XYZ file of C-alpha atoms in Angstrom:
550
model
C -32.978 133.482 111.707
C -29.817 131.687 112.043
C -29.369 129.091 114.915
C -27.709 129.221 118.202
C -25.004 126.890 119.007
C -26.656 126.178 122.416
C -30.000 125.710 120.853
C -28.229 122.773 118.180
C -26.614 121.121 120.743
C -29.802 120.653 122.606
C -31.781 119.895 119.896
C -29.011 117.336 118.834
C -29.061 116.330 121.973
C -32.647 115.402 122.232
C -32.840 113.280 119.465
C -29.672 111.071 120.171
C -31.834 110.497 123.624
C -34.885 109.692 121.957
C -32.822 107.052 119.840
C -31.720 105.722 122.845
C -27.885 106.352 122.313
C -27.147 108.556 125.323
C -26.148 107.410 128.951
C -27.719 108.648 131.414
C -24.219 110.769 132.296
C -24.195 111.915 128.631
C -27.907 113.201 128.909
C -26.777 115.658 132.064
C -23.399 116.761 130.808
C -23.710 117.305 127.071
C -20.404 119.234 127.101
C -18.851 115.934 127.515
C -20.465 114.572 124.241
C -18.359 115.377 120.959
C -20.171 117.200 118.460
C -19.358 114.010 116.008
C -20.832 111.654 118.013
C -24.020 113.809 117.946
C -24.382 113.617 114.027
C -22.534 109.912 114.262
C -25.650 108.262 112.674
C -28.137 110.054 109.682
C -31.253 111.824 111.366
C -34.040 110.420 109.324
C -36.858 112.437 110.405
C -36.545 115.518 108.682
C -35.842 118.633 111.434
C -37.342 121.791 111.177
C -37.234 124.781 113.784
C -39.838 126.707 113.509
C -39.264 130.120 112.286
C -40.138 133.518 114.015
C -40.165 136.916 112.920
C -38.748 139.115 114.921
C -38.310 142.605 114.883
C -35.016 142.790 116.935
C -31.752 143.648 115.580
C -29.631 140.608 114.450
C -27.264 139.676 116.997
C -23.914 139.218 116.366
C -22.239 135.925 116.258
C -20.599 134.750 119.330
C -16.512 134.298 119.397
C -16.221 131.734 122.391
C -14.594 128.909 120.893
C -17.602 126.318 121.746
C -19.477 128.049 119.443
C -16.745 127.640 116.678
C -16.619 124.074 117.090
C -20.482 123.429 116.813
C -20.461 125.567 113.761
C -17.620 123.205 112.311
C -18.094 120.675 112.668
C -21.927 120.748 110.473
C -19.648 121.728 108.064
C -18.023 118.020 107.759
C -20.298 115.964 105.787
C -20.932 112.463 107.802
C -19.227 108.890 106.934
C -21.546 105.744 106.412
C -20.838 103.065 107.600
C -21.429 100.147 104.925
C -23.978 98.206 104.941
C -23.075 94.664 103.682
C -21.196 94.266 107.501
C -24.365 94.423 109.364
C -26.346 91.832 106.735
C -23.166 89.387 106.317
C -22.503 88.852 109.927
C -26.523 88.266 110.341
C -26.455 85.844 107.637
C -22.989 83.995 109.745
C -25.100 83.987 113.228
C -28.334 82.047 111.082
C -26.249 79.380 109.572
C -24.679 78.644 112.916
C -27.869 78.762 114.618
C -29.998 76.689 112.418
C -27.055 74.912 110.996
C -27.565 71.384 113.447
C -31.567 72.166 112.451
C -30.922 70.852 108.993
C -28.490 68.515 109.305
C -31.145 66.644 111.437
C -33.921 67.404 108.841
C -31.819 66.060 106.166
C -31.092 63.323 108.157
C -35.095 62.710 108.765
C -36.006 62.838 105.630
C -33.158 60.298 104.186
C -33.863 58.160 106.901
C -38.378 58.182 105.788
C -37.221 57.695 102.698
C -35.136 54.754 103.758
C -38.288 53.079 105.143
C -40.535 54.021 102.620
C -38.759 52.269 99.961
C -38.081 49.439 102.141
C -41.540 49.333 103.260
C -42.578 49.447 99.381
C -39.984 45.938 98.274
C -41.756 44.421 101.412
C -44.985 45.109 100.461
C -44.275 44.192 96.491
C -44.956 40.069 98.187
C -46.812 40.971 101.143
C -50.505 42.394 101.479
C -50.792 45.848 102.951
C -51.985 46.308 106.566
C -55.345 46.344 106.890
C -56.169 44.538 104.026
C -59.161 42.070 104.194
C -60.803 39.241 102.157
C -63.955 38.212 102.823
C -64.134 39.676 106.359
C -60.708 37.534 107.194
C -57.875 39.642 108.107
C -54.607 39.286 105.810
C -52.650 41.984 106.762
C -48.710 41.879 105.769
C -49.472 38.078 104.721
C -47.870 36.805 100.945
C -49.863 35.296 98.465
C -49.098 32.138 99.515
C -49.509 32.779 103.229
C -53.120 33.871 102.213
C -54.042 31.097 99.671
C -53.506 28.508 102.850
C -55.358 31.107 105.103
C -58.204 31.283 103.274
C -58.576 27.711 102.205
C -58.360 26.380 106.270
C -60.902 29.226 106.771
C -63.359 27.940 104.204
C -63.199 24.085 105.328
C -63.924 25.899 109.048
C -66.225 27.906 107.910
C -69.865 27.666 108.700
C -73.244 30.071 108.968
C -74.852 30.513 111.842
C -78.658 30.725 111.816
C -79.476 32.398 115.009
C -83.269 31.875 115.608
C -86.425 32.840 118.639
C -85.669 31.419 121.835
C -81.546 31.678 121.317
C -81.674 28.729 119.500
C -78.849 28.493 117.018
C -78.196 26.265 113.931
C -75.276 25.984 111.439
C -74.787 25.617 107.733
C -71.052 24.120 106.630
C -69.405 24.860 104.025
C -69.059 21.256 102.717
C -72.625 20.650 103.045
C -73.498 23.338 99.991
C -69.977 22.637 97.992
C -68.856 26.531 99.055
C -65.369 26.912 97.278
C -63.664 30.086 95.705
C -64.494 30.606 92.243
C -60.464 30.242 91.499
C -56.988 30.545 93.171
C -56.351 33.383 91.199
C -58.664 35.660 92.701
C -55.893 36.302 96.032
C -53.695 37.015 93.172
C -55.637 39.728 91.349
C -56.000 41.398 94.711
C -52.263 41.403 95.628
C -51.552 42.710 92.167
C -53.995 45.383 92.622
C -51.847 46.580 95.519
C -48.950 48.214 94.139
C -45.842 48.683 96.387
C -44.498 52.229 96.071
C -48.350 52.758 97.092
C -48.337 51.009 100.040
C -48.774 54.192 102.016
C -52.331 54.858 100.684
C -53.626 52.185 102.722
C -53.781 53.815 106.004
C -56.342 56.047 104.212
C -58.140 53.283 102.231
C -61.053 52.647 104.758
C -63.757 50.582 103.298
C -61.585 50.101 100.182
C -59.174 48.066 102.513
C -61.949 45.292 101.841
C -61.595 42.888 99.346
C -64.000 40.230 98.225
C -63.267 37.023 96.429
C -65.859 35.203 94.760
C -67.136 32.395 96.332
C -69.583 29.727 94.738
C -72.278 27.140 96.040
C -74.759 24.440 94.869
C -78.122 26.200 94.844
C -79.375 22.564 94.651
C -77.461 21.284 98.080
C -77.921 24.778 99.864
C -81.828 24.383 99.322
C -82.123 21.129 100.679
C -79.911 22.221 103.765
C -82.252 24.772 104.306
C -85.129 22.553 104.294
C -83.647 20.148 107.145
C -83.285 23.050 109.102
C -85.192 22.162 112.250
C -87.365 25.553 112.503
C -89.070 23.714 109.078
C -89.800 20.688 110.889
C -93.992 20.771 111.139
C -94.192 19.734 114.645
C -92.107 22.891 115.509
C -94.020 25.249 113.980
C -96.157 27.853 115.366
C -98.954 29.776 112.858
C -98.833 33.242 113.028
C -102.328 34.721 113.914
C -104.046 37.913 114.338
C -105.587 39.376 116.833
C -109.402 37.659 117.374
C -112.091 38.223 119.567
C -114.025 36.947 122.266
C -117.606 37.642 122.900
C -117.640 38.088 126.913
C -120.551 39.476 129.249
C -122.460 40.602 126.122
C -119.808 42.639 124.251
C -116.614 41.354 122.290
C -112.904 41.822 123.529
C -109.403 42.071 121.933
C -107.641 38.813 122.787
C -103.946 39.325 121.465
C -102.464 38.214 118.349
C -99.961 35.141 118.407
C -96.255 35.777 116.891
C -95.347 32.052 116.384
C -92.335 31.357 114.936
C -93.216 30.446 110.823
C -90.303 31.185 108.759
C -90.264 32.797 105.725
C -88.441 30.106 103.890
C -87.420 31.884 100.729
C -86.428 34.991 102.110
C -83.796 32.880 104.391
C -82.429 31.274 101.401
C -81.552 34.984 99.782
C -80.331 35.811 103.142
C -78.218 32.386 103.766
C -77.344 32.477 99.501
C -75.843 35.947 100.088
C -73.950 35.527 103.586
C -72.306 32.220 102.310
C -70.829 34.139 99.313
C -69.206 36.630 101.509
C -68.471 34.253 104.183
C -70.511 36.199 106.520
C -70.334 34.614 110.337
C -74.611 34.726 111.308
C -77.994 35.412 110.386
C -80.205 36.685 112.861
C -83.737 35.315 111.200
C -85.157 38.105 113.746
C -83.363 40.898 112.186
C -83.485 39.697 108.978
C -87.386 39.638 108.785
C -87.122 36.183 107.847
C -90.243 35.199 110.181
C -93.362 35.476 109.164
C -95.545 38.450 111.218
C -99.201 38.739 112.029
C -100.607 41.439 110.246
C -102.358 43.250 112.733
C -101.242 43.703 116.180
C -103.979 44.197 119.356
C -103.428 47.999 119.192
C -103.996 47.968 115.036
C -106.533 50.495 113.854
C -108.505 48.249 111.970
C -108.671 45.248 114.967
C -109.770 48.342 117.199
C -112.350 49.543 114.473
C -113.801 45.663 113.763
C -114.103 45.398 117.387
C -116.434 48.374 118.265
C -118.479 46.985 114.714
C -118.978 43.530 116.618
C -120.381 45.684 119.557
C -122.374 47.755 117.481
C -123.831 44.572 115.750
C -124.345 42.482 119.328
C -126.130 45.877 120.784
C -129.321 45.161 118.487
C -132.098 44.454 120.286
C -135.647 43.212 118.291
C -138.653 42.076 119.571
C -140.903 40.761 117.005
C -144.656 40.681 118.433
C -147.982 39.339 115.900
C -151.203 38.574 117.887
C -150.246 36.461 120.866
C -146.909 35.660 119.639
C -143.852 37.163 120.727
C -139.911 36.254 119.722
C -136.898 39.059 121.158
C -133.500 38.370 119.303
C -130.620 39.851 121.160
C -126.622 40.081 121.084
C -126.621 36.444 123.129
C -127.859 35.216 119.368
C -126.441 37.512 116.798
C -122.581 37.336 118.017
C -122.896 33.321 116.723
C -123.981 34.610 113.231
C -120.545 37.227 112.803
C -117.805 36.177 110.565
C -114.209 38.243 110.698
C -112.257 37.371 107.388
C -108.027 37.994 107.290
C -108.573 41.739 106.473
C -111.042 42.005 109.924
C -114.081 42.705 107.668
C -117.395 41.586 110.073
C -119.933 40.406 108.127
C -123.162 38.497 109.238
C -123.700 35.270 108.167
C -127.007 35.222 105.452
C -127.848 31.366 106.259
C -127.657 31.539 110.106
C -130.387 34.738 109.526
C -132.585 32.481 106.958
C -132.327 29.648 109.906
C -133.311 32.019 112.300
C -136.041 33.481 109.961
C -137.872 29.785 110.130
C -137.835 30.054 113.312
C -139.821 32.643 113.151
C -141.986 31.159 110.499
C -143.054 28.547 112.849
C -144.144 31.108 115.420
C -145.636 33.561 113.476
C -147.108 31.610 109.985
C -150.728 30.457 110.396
C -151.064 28.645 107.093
C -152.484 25.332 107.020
C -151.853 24.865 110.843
C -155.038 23.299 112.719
C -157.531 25.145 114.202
C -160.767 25.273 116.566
C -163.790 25.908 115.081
C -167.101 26.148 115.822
C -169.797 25.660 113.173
C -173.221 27.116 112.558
C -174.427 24.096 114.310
C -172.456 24.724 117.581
C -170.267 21.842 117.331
C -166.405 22.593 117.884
C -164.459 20.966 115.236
C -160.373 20.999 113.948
C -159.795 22.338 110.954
C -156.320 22.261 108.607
C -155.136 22.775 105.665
C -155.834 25.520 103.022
C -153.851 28.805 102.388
C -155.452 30.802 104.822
C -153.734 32.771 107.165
C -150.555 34.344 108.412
C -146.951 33.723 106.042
C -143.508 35.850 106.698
C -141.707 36.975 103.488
C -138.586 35.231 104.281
C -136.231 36.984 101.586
C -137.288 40.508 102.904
C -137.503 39.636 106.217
C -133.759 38.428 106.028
C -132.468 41.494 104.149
C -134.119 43.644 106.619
C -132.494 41.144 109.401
C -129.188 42.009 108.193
C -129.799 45.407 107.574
C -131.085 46.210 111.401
C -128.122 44.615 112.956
C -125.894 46.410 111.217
C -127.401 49.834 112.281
C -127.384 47.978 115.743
C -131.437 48.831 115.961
C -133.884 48.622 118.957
C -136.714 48.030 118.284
C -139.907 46.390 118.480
C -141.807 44.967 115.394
C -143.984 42.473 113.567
C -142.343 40.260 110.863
C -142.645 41.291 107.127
C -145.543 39.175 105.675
C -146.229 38.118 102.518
C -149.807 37.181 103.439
C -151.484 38.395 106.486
C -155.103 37.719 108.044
C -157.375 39.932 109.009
C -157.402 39.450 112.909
C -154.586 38.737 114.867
C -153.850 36.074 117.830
C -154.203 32.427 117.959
C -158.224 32.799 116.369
C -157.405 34.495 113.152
C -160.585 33.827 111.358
C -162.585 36.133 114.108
C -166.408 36.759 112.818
C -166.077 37.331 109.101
C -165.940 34.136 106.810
C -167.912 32.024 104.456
C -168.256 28.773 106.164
C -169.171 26.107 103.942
C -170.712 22.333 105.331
C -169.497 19.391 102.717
C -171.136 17.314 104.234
C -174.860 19.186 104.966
C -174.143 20.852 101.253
C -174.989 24.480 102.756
C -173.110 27.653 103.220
C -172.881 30.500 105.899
C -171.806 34.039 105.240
C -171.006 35.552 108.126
C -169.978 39.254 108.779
C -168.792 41.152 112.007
C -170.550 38.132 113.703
C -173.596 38.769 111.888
C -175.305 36.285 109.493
C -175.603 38.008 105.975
C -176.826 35.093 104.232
C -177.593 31.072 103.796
C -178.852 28.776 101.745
C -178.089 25.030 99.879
C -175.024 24.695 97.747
C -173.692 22.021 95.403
C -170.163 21.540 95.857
C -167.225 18.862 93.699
C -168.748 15.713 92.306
C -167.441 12.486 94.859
C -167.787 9.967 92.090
C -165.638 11.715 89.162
C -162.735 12.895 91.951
C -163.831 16.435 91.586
C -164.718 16.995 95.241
C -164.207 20.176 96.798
C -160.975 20.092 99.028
C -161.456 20.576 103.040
C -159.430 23.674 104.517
C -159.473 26.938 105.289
C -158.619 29.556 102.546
C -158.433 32.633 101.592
C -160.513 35.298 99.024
C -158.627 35.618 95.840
C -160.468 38.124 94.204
C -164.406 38.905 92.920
C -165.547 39.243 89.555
C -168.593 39.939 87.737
C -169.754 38.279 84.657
C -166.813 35.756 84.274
C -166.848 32.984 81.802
C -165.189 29.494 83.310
C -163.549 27.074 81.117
C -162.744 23.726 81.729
C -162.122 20.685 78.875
C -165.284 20.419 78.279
C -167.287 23.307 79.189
C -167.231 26.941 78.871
C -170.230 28.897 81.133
C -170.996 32.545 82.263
C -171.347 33.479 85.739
C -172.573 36.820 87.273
C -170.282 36.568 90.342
C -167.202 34.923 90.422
C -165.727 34.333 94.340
C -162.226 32.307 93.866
C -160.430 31.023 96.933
C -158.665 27.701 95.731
C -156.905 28.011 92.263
C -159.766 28.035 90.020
C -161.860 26.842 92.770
C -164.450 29.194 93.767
C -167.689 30.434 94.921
C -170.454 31.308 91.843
C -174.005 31.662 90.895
C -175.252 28.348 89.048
C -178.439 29.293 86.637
C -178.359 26.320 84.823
C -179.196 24.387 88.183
C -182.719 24.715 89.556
C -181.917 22.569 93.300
C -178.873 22.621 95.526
C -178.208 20.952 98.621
C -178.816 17.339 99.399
C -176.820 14.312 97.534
C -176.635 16.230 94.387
C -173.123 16.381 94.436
C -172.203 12.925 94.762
C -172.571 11.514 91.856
C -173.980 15.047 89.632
C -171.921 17.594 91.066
C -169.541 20.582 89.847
C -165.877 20.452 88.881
C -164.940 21.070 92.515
C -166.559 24.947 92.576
C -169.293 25.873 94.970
C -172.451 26.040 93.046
C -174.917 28.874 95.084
C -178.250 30.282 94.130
C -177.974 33.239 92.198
C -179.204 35.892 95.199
C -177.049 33.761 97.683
C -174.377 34.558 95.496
C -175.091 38.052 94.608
C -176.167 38.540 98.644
C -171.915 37.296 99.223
C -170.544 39.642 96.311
C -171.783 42.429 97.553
C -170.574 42.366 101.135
C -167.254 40.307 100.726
C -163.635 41.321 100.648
C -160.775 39.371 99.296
C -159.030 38.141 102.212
C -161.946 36.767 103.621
C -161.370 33.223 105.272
C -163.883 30.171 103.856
C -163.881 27.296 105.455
C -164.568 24.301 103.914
C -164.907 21.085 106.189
């Protein structure tokens, strides 16, 4: 189906609005608008009417003379325009716009690059900003500016020692012989600094820092060190730990003392180093120059040794034997604790032993005097012998020790190493061989009761054999024993020691006892006894048993 005039010129017209090209007068009289101007510029979305089948007859073209010019005028192919016009007089409005842009750029740039090169000959004799030797700023400075720099900064240069209390004291440089190592240190720094590179050092940082080496006389700075005043004995205060203090019968923290004791070697690694870098102070503080306790009051170990000390001072023993009593409490132990540097507690072995005689002289019964009445009635003092009561002092003081340190209460008798067979101030009771030196008779007496008597011959007077006084104790019993001496050699049927080889025994070869007989014709110190007096004690004695010889 062909188009319609009327139906291109809308169609026409509807694009050149939707391009925007159309006045508003233009848009409601399109008879006014030349066919030309229509098609002026390529349509470059491709235009299709959409076709539809009809069944009418064709209709003949129209004659009127609008028509005829429509229909021409698609006919005439269009004229471009070219396109170098547009793109030329685009490229003439950007150079005038941006035209004064780059003469100033160019104009920039030359003028940096003016100052960088300058900057770059002054900095081929001058040190770059920033730059610093040994803490002392010599920015933009020459080599000789710096050389006289540095040199009035070493002659003023001196170390502060800052110590406790704000007290501060000074090392000089003269006083060690501080000097640099050589003038051409400064110089090997300048020349590290090139010129067309001066610009790096606004980025250098740290590296901005130079050192030059400075040296010292160890000798000089050691001795400077040592008149320091804080070395001076009188103004010295000992670090201590914490100790303790045994108040209302348990122990106490009392607070450890700083003092102000310097560590002398670590300041001279501290003052050795600073010097070389010309450093301005040492704070001996932060420096951990002084020397610290090693505990403090809230320590876990002082906290731990204290509750041991209580533990120790909570032991509580009363020792009881017969009529004899002794307690031992915390108001005696806390004098026998010792606390060494690494707060071990330990309790002192001697002070124990001390204490254990003490206990000795209570408790031991051996050789002390004693009442006695004889078979006669008379009341008489005995001593001496090996009778009675002795404490084991060795185990006695272990257990001591021992009993503390489980902080025990309790109530006991000492350990002995020879005990009686009664207790209280009479330990011989009713059971003992009592034995008259002087009537030459004997007494056995058991559970009160009189077992046996009869004459004895005892230790010849004249040949220093007699038969020592005292009170002893049983040894043993034996039957059928032979005793030797230098000259003899004789069987017994019972044998009854209670002296050393001292003892009580049947005598066969003698047919009388008793009287003077053992003045002048008596034994070797033993206690001759008829043989059933002697059998009669055998069989009803116990070692242990007391005889008393007086």
């Amino acid at each position: 189906m062909a188009y319609q005039p009327q139906e291109r010129t809308m169609h026409l017209l509807s694009f050149a609005e939707k391009r925007g090209e159309l006045t508003e007068k233009e848009i409601e009289s399109p008879e006014l608008i030349p066919a030309k101007e229509l098609i002026k510029k390529p349509i470059e979305e491709p235009f299709e009417e959409p076709v539809e089948e009809s069944t009418e007859e064709p209709v003949e073209e129209s004659t009127e003379e609008p028509t005829e010019e429509l229909i021409e005028d698609p006919a005439e192919e269009p004229t471009e325009e070219p396109a170098e016009e547009p793109i030329e007089n685009t490229i003439k409005h950007l150079v005038t716009k941006y035209r004064k842009f780059l003469i100033c750029a160019m104009l920039l740039l030359f003028t940096l690059l003016v100052i960088y090169l300058g900057m770059a000959q002054y900095f081929k004799n001058h040190f770059y900003f920033g730059t610093e030797i040994n803490g002392i700023n010599v920015s933009g400075k020459t080599l000789e500016d710096v050389k006289e720099v540095m040199a009035a900064e070493l002659k003023a240069y001196r170390l502060n020692i800052k110590e406790r209390g704000g007290k501060i004291e000074q090392i000089k440089a003269h006083e060690v012989g501080l000097k640099f190592t050589s003038g051409e240190e400064f110089k090997k720094i300048k020349d590290s600094q090139k010129g067309l590179k001066w610009i790096s050092a606004f980025f250098a940082g740290e590296n901005s820092k130079k050192t030059a080496v400075l040296t010292y006389d160890e000798k000089l700075l050691k001795e400077r060190i040592n008149q320091l005043s804080c070395f001076k004995p009188g103004n010295i205060v000992e670090p201590k730990n914490p100790s303790f203090k045994y108040v209302d019968n348990s122990y106490v923290i009392v607070n450890e003392v700083i003092g102000n004791k310097v560590n002398k070697q670590i300041l001279y690694s501290h003052a050795a180093y600073s010097i070389s870098k010309m450093e301005a102070e040492i704070d001996l503080e932060l420096m951990g120059c002084y020397i610290k306790p090693k505990y403090d009051s809230n320590s876990p170990k002082v906290l731990k040794a204290r509750d041991t000390l209580n533990k120790y001072v909570a032991t509580k023993i009363s020792y009881t034997s017969g009529d004899s009593k002794k307690t031992l409490d915390g108001s005696q132990i806390n004098q026998w604790l010792n606390i060494d540097e690494n707060l071990k507690v330990t309790v002192s072995e001697e002070k124990v032993k001390e204490y254990i005689n003490e206990l000795s002289n209570i408790f031991n019964t051996v050789g002390k005097t004693r009442n006695f009445v004889t078979s006669s009635g008379e009341i008489i003092k005995i001593s001496g012998g090996d009778y009675g009561r002795s404490i084991n002092k060795a185990k006695e003081t272990q257990y001591l020790i021992s009993a503390i340190k489980e902080g025990k209460t309790i109530t006991k008798e000492p350990i002995y190493s020879q005990n009686t067979f009664s207790y209280g101030n009479n330990d011989i009771e009713n059971t003992y061989v009592e034995i008259s030196l002087a009537k030459q008779h004997l007494w056995f007496y058991k559970n009160g009761s009189l077992i046996v008597h009869g004459d004895v011959v005892t230790g010849n007077v004249r040949q220093n054999h007699s038969t020592r006084k005292g009170i002893y104790s049983l040894k043993y019993k034996a039957r059928d024993a032979i005793l030797r001496g230098p000259d003899y050699a004789v069987h017994v049927d019972f044998w009854m020691p209670f002296d050393g080889g001292i003892g009580i025994h049947d005598a066969s070869w003698r047919s009388v006892f008793g009287k003077n007989i053992y003045k002048t014709n008596g034994s070797h110190g033993c206690v001759n006894s008829p043989y059933n007096v002697a059998k009669k004690i055998f069989d009803n004695i116990t070692p242990g048993t007391p005889v008393i010889c007086y």
